Short mmCIF file of C-alpha atoms in Angstrom, two decimals:
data_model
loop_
_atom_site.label_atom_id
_atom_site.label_comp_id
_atom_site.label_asym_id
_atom_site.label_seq_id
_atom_site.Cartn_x
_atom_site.Cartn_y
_atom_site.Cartn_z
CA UNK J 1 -21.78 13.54 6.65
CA UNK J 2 -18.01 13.78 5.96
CA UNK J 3 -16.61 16.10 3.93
CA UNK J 4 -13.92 15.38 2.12
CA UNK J 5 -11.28 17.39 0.03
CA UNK J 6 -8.91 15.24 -2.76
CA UNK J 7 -5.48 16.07 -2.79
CA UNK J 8 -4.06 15.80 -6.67
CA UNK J 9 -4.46 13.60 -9.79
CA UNK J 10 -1.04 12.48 -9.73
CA UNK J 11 -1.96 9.05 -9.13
CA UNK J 12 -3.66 6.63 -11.98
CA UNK J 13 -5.63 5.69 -8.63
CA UNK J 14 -6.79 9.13 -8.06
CA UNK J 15 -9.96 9.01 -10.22
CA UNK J 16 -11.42 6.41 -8.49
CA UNK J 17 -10.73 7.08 -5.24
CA UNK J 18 -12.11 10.75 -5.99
CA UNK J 19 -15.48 8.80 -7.70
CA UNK J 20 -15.64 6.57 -4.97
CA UNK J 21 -15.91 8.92 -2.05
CA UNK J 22 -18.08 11.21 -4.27
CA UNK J 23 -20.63 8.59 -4.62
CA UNK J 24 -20.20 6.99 -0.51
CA UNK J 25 -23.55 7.88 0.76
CA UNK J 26 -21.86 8.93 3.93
CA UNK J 27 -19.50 11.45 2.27
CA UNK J 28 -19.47 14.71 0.10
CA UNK J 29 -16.59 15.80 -1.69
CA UNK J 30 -16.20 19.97 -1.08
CA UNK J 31 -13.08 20.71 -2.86
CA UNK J 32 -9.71 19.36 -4.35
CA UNK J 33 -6.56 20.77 -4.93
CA UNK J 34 -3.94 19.65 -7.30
CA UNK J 35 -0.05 20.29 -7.88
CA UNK J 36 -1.05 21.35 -11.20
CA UNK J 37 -3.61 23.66 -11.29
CA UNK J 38 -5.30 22.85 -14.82
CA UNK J 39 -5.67 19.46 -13.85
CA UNK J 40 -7.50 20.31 -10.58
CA UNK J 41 -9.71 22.57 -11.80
CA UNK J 42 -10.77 20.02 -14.71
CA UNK J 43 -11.24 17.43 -12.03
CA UNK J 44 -12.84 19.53 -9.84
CA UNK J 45 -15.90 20.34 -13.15
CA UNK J 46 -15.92 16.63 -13.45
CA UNK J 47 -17.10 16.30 -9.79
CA UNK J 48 -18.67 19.48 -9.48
CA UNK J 49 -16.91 20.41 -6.48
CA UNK J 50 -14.45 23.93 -5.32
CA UNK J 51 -11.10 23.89 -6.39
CA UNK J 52 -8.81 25.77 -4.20
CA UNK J 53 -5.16 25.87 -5.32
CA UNK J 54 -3.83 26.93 -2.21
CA UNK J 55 -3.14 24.02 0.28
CA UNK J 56 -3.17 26.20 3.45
CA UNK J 57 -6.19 27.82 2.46
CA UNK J 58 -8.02 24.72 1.71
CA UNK J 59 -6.77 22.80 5.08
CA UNK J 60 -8.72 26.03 6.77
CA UNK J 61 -12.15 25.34 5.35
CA UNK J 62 -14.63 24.85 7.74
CA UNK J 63 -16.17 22.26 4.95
CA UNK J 64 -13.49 19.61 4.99
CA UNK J 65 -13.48 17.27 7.74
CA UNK J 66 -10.56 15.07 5.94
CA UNK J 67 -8.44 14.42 2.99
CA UNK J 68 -7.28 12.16 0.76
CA UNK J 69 -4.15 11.88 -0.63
CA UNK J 70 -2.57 10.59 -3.92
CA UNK J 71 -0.35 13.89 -4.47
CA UNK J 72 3.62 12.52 -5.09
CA UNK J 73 4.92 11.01 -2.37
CA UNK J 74 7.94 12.92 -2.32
CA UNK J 75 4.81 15.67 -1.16
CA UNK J 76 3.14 13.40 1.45
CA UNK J 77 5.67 14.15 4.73
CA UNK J 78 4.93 17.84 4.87
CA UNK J 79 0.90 17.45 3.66
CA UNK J 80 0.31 14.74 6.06
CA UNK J 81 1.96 16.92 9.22
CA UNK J 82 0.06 19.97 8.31
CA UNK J 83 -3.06 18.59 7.75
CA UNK J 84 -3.15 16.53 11.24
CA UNK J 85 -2.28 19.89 12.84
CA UNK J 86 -4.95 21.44 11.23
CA UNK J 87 -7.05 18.42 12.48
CA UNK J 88 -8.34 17.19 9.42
CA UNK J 89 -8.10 13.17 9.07
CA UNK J 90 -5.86 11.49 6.65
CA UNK J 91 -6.74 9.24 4.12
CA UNK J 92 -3.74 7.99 1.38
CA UNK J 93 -2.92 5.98 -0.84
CA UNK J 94 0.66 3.64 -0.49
CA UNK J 95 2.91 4.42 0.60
CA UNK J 96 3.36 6.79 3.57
CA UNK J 97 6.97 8.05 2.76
CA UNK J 98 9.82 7.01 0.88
CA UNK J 99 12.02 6.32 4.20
CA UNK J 100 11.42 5.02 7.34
CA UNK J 101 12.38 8.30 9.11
CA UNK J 102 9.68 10.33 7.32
CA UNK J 103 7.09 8.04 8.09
CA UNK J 104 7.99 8.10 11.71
CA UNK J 105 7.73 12.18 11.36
CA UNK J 106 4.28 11.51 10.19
CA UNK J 107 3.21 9.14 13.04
CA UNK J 108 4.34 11.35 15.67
CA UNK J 109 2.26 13.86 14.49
CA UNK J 110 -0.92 11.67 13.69
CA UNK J 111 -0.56 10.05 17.68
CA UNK J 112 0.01 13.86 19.06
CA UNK J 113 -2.55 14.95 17.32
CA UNK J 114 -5.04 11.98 17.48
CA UNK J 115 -6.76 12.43 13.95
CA UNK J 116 -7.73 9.48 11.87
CA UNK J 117 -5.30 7.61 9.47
CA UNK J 118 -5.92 5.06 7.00
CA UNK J 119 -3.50 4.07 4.23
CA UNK J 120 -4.97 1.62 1.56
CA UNK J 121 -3.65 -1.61 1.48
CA UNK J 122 -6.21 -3.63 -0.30
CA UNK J 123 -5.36 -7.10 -0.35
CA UNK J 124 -5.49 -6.88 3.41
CA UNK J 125 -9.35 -7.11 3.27
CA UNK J 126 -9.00 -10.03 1.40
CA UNK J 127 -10.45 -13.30 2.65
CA UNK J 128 -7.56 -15.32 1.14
CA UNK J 129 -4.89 -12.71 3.22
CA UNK J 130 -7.15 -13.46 6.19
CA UNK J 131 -6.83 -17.43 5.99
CA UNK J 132 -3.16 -17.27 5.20
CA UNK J 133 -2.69 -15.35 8.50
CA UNK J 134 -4.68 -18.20 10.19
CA UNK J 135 -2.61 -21.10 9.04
CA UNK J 136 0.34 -18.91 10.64
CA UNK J 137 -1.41 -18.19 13.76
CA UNK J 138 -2.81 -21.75 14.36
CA UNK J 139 0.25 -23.73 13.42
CA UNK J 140 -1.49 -25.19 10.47
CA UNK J 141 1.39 -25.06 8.18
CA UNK J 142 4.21 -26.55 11.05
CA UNK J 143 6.44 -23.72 11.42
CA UNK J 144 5.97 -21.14 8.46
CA UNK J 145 9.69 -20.33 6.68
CA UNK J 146 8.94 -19.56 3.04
CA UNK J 147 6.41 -16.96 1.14
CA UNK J 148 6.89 -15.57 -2.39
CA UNK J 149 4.07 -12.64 -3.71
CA UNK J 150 4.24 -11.56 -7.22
CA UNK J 151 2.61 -8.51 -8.36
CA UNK J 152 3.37 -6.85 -11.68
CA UNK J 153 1.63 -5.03 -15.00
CA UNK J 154 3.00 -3.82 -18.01
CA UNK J 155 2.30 -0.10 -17.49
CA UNK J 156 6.13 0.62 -18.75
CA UNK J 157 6.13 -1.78 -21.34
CA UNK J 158 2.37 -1.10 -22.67
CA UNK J 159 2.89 2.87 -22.50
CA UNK J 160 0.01 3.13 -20.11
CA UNK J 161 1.68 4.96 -17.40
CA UNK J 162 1.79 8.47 -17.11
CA UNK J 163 5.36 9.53 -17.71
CA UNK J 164 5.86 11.54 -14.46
CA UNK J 165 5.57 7.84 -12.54
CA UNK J 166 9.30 7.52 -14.07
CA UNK J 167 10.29 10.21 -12.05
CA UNK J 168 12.54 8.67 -8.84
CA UNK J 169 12.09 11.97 -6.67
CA UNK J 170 8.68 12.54 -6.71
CA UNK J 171 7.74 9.03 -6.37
CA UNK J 172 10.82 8.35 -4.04
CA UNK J 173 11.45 5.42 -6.48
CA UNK J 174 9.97 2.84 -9.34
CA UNK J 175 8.30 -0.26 -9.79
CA UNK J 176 8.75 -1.46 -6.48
CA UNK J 177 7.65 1.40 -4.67
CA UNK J 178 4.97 1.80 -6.36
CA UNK J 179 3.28 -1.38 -7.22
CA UNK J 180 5.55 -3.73 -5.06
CA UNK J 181 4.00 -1.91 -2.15
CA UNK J 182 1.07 -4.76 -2.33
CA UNK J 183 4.13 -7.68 -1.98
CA UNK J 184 5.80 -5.79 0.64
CA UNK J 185 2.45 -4.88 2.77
CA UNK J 186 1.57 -8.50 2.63
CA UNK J 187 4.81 -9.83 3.75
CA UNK J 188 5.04 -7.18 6.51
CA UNK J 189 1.72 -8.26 7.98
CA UNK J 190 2.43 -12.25 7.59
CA UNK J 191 5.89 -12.00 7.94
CA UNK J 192 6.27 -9.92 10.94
CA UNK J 193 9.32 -8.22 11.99
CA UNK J 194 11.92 -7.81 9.18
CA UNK J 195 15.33 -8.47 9.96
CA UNK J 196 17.65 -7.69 6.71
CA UNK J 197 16.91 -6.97 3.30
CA UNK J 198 18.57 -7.67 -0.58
CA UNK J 199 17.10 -6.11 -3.81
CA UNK J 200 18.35 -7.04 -7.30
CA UNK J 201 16.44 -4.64 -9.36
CA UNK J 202 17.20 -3.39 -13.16
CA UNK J 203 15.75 -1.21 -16.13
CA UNK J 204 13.98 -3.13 -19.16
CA UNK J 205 13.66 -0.10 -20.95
CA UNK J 206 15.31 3.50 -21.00
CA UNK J 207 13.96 5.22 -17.69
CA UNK J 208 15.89 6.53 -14.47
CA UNK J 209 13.70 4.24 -12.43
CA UNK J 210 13.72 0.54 -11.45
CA UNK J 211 10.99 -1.68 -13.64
CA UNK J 212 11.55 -5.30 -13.14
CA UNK J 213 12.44 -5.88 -9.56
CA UNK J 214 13.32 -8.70 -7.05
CA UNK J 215 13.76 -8.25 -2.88
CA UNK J 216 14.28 -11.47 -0.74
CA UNK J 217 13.27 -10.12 2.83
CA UNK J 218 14.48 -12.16 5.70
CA UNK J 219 12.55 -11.67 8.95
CA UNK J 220 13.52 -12.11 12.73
CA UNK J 221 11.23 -15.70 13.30
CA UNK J 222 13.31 -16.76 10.07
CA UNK J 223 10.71 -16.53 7.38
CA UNK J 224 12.56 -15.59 4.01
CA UNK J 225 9.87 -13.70 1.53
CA UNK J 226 10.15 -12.98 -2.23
CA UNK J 227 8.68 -10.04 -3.14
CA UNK J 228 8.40 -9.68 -7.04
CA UNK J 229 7.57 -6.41 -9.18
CA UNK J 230 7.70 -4.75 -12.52
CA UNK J 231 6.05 -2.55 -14.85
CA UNK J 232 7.55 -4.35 -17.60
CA UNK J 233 5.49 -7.88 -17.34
CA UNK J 234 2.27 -9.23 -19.56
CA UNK J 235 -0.07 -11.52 -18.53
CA UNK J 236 2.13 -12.33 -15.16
CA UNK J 237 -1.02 -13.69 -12.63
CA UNK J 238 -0.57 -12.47 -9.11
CA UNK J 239 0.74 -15.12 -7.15
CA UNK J 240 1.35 -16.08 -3.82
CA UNK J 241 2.70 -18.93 -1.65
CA UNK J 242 3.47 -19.57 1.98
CA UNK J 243 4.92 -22.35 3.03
CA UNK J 244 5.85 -24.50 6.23
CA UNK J 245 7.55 -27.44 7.32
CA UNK J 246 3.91 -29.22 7.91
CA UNK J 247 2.47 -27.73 5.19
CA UNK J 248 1.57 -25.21 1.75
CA UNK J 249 -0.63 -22.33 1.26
CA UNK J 250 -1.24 -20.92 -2.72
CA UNK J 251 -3.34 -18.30 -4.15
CA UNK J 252 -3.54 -16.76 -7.43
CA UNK J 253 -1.33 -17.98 -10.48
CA UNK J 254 -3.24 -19.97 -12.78
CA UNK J 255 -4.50 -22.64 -10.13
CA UNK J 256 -6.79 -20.53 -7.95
CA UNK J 257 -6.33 -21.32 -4.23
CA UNK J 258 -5.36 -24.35 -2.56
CA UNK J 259 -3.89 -25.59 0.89
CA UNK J 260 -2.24 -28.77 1.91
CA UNK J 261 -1.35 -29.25 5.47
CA UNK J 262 -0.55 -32.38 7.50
CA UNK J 263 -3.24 -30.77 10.08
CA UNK J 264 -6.01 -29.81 7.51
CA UNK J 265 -8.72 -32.25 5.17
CA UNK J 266 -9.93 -34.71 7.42
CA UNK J 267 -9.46 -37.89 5.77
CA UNK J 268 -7.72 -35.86 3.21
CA UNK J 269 -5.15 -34.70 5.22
CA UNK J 270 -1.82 -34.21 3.47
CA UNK J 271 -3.61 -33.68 -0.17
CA UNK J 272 -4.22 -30.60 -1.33
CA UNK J 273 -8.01 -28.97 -1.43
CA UNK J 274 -9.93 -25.73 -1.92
CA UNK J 275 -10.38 -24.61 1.60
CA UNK J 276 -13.33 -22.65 2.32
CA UNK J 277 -11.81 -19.11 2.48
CA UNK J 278 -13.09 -16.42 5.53
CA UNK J 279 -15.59 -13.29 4.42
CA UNK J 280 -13.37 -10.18 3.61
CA UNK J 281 -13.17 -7.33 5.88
CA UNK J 282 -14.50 -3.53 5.02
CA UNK J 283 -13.24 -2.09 2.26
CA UNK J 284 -9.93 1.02 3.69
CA UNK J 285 -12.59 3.56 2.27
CA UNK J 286 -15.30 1.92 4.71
CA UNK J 287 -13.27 1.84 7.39
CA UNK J 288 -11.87 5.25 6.74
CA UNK J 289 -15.47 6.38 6.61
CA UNK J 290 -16.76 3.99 9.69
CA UNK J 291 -13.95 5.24 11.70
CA UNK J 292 -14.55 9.20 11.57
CA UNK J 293 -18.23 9.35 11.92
CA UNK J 294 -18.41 6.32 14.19
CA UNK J 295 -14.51 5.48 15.58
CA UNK J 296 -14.93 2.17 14.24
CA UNK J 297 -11.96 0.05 13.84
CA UNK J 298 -9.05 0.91 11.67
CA UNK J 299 -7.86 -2.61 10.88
CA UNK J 300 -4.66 -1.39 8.89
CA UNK J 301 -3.49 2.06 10.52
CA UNK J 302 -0.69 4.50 10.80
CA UNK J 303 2.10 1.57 12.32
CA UNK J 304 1.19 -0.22 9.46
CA UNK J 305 2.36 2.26 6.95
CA UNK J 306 5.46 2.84 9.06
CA UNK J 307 6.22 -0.69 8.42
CA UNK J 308 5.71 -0.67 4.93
CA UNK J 309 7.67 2.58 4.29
CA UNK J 310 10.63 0.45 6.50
CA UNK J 311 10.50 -2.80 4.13
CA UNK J 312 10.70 0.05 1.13
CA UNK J 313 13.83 1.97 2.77
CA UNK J 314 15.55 -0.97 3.34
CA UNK J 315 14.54 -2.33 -0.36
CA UNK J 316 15.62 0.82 -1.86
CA UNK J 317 18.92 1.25 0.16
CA UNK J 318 19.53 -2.48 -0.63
CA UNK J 319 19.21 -2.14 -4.25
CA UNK J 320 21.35 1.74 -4.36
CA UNK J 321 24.17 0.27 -2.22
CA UNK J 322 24.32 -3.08 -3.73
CA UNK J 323 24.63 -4.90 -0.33
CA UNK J 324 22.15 -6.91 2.37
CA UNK J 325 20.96 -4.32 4.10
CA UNK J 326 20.19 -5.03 8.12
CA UNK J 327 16.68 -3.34 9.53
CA UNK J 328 18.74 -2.27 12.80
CA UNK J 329 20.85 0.05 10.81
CA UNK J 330 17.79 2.07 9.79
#
């Protein structure tokens, strides 16, 4: 059994993480603590668990084998180093840290101290992510140059967001920190090594964070992505493309998925088709789970955050300095 303490409500995510590792049939859920104490201890009735609202003192229970994390991210650095030296195992939700240096402070510490790390990037479990990284690996698209992912809500423009998420130091930033973390995890894993970045982000409405944001990412085997954000958007499907000079690759939009590739189809080769997509992988919970009790395989781990917190300090520096920013100045 793993016990588990929750770190925070901040998150709109945070409730169902905290329901979902109550109800794992592998986990129990001992305690929580929370930034604000009247929140944790009303969480903590709902799940009928301790709260404790001292961090340290809570890191020192014998009863919590791991944590997870959707506290602000301007909080994550110093949590995540203490509680790997405590040797409790790290669960989180995106991203790591705000800047590529922090999130290098954190790996350090996770490697030195060998604990368990799993940050939740869940379209990589998808079987459509899986296929896309296929065509790339096989050749089936010619030689890949092109992607564009699209990810928004309307959580500004719809008042559903809490206000605190229009804070830019506790969340290290807006839109596309938060929610453009799925666009930039996805091109980091297809994409590969970035090489420079430019953001072109604004404010639809009155906040001191960015809500309708654009980065064009441009990485070392020449692959240019488009990663697309907002809070401000209704009704905008997710959408994603990668494309080759043999060949296109679409999910999402209005069309569902579809692939047409001068190597792909048979006697259909060169049309486009619904290719038969690959079974998904375990959900980051499972694996997070799988992992401690049974060191199964972490499929997206602690380098993977690093890279995502790298695309984001780049983004972010990008769009604050109003230049192209290149990776090997970071």
């Amino acid at each position: 059994m793993l016990n588990i303490a929750l770190l925070s409500r901040w998150h709109p995510h945070a409730t169902g993480y905290g329901r979902d590792f109550a109800n794992h049939p592998d986990c129990r859920v001992t305690v929580l603590w929370d930034e604000v104490p009247d929140r944790g201890i009303e969480w903590a009735k709902e799940l009928g668990c301790d709260f404790e609202p001292d961090y340290d003192k809570l890191l020192a229970r014998d009863d919590v084998d791991a944590i997870c994390c959707t506290a602000p991210t301007s909080m994550h650095k110093d949590m995540f180093i203490k509680a790997a030296r405590a040797g409790k195992h790290i669960f989180t939700e995106k991203v790591l840290a705000a800047t590529k240096a922090e999130a290098e402070e954190v790996r350090d510490v996770v490697n030195e101290t060998g604990i368990k790390f799993v940050i939740s990037f869940p379209f990589r479990t998808s079987g459509w992510v899986l296929y896309a990284k296929e065509l790339i690996e096989k050749g089936l698209l010619g030689k890949p140059n092109y992607m564009r992912i699209r990810n928004c809500h309307n959580g500004i423009s719809g008042g559903w967001l809490p206000e605190y998420f229009t804070d830019p130091v506790t969340c290290g930033g807006g839109a596309m920190m938060d929610l453009g973390a799925h666009p930039m995890y996805l091109a980091s894993y297809l994409g590969g090594k970035p090489a420079r970045i430019t953001s072109l982000y604004n404010k639809l409405y009155d906040t001191p964070v960015d809500d309708n944001c654009v980065s064009i990412i441009e990485f070392e085997n020449k692959i240019l992505a488009v990663s697309e954000t907002g809070f401000v958007t209704n009704s905008s499907p997710f959408s994603f493309e990668l494309s080759g000079t043999e060949g296109t690759f679409l999910y999402g939009g209005t069309d569902g998925c579809k692939v047409k590739s001068d190597h792909l189809g048979g006697d259909m080769a060169g049309c486009w088709f619904t290719p038969k997509l690959p079974k998904g992988l375990p959900s980051a919970i499972n694996q997070f789970v799988d992992a401690v009790l049974r060191d199964g395989e972490i499929i997206f781990d602690i380098n993977d955050a690093v890279a995502l917190s790298e695309l984001m300090d780049g983004a972010y520096r990008s769009y604050h300095q109003g230049k192209t920013i290149e990776f090997s100045e970071i």
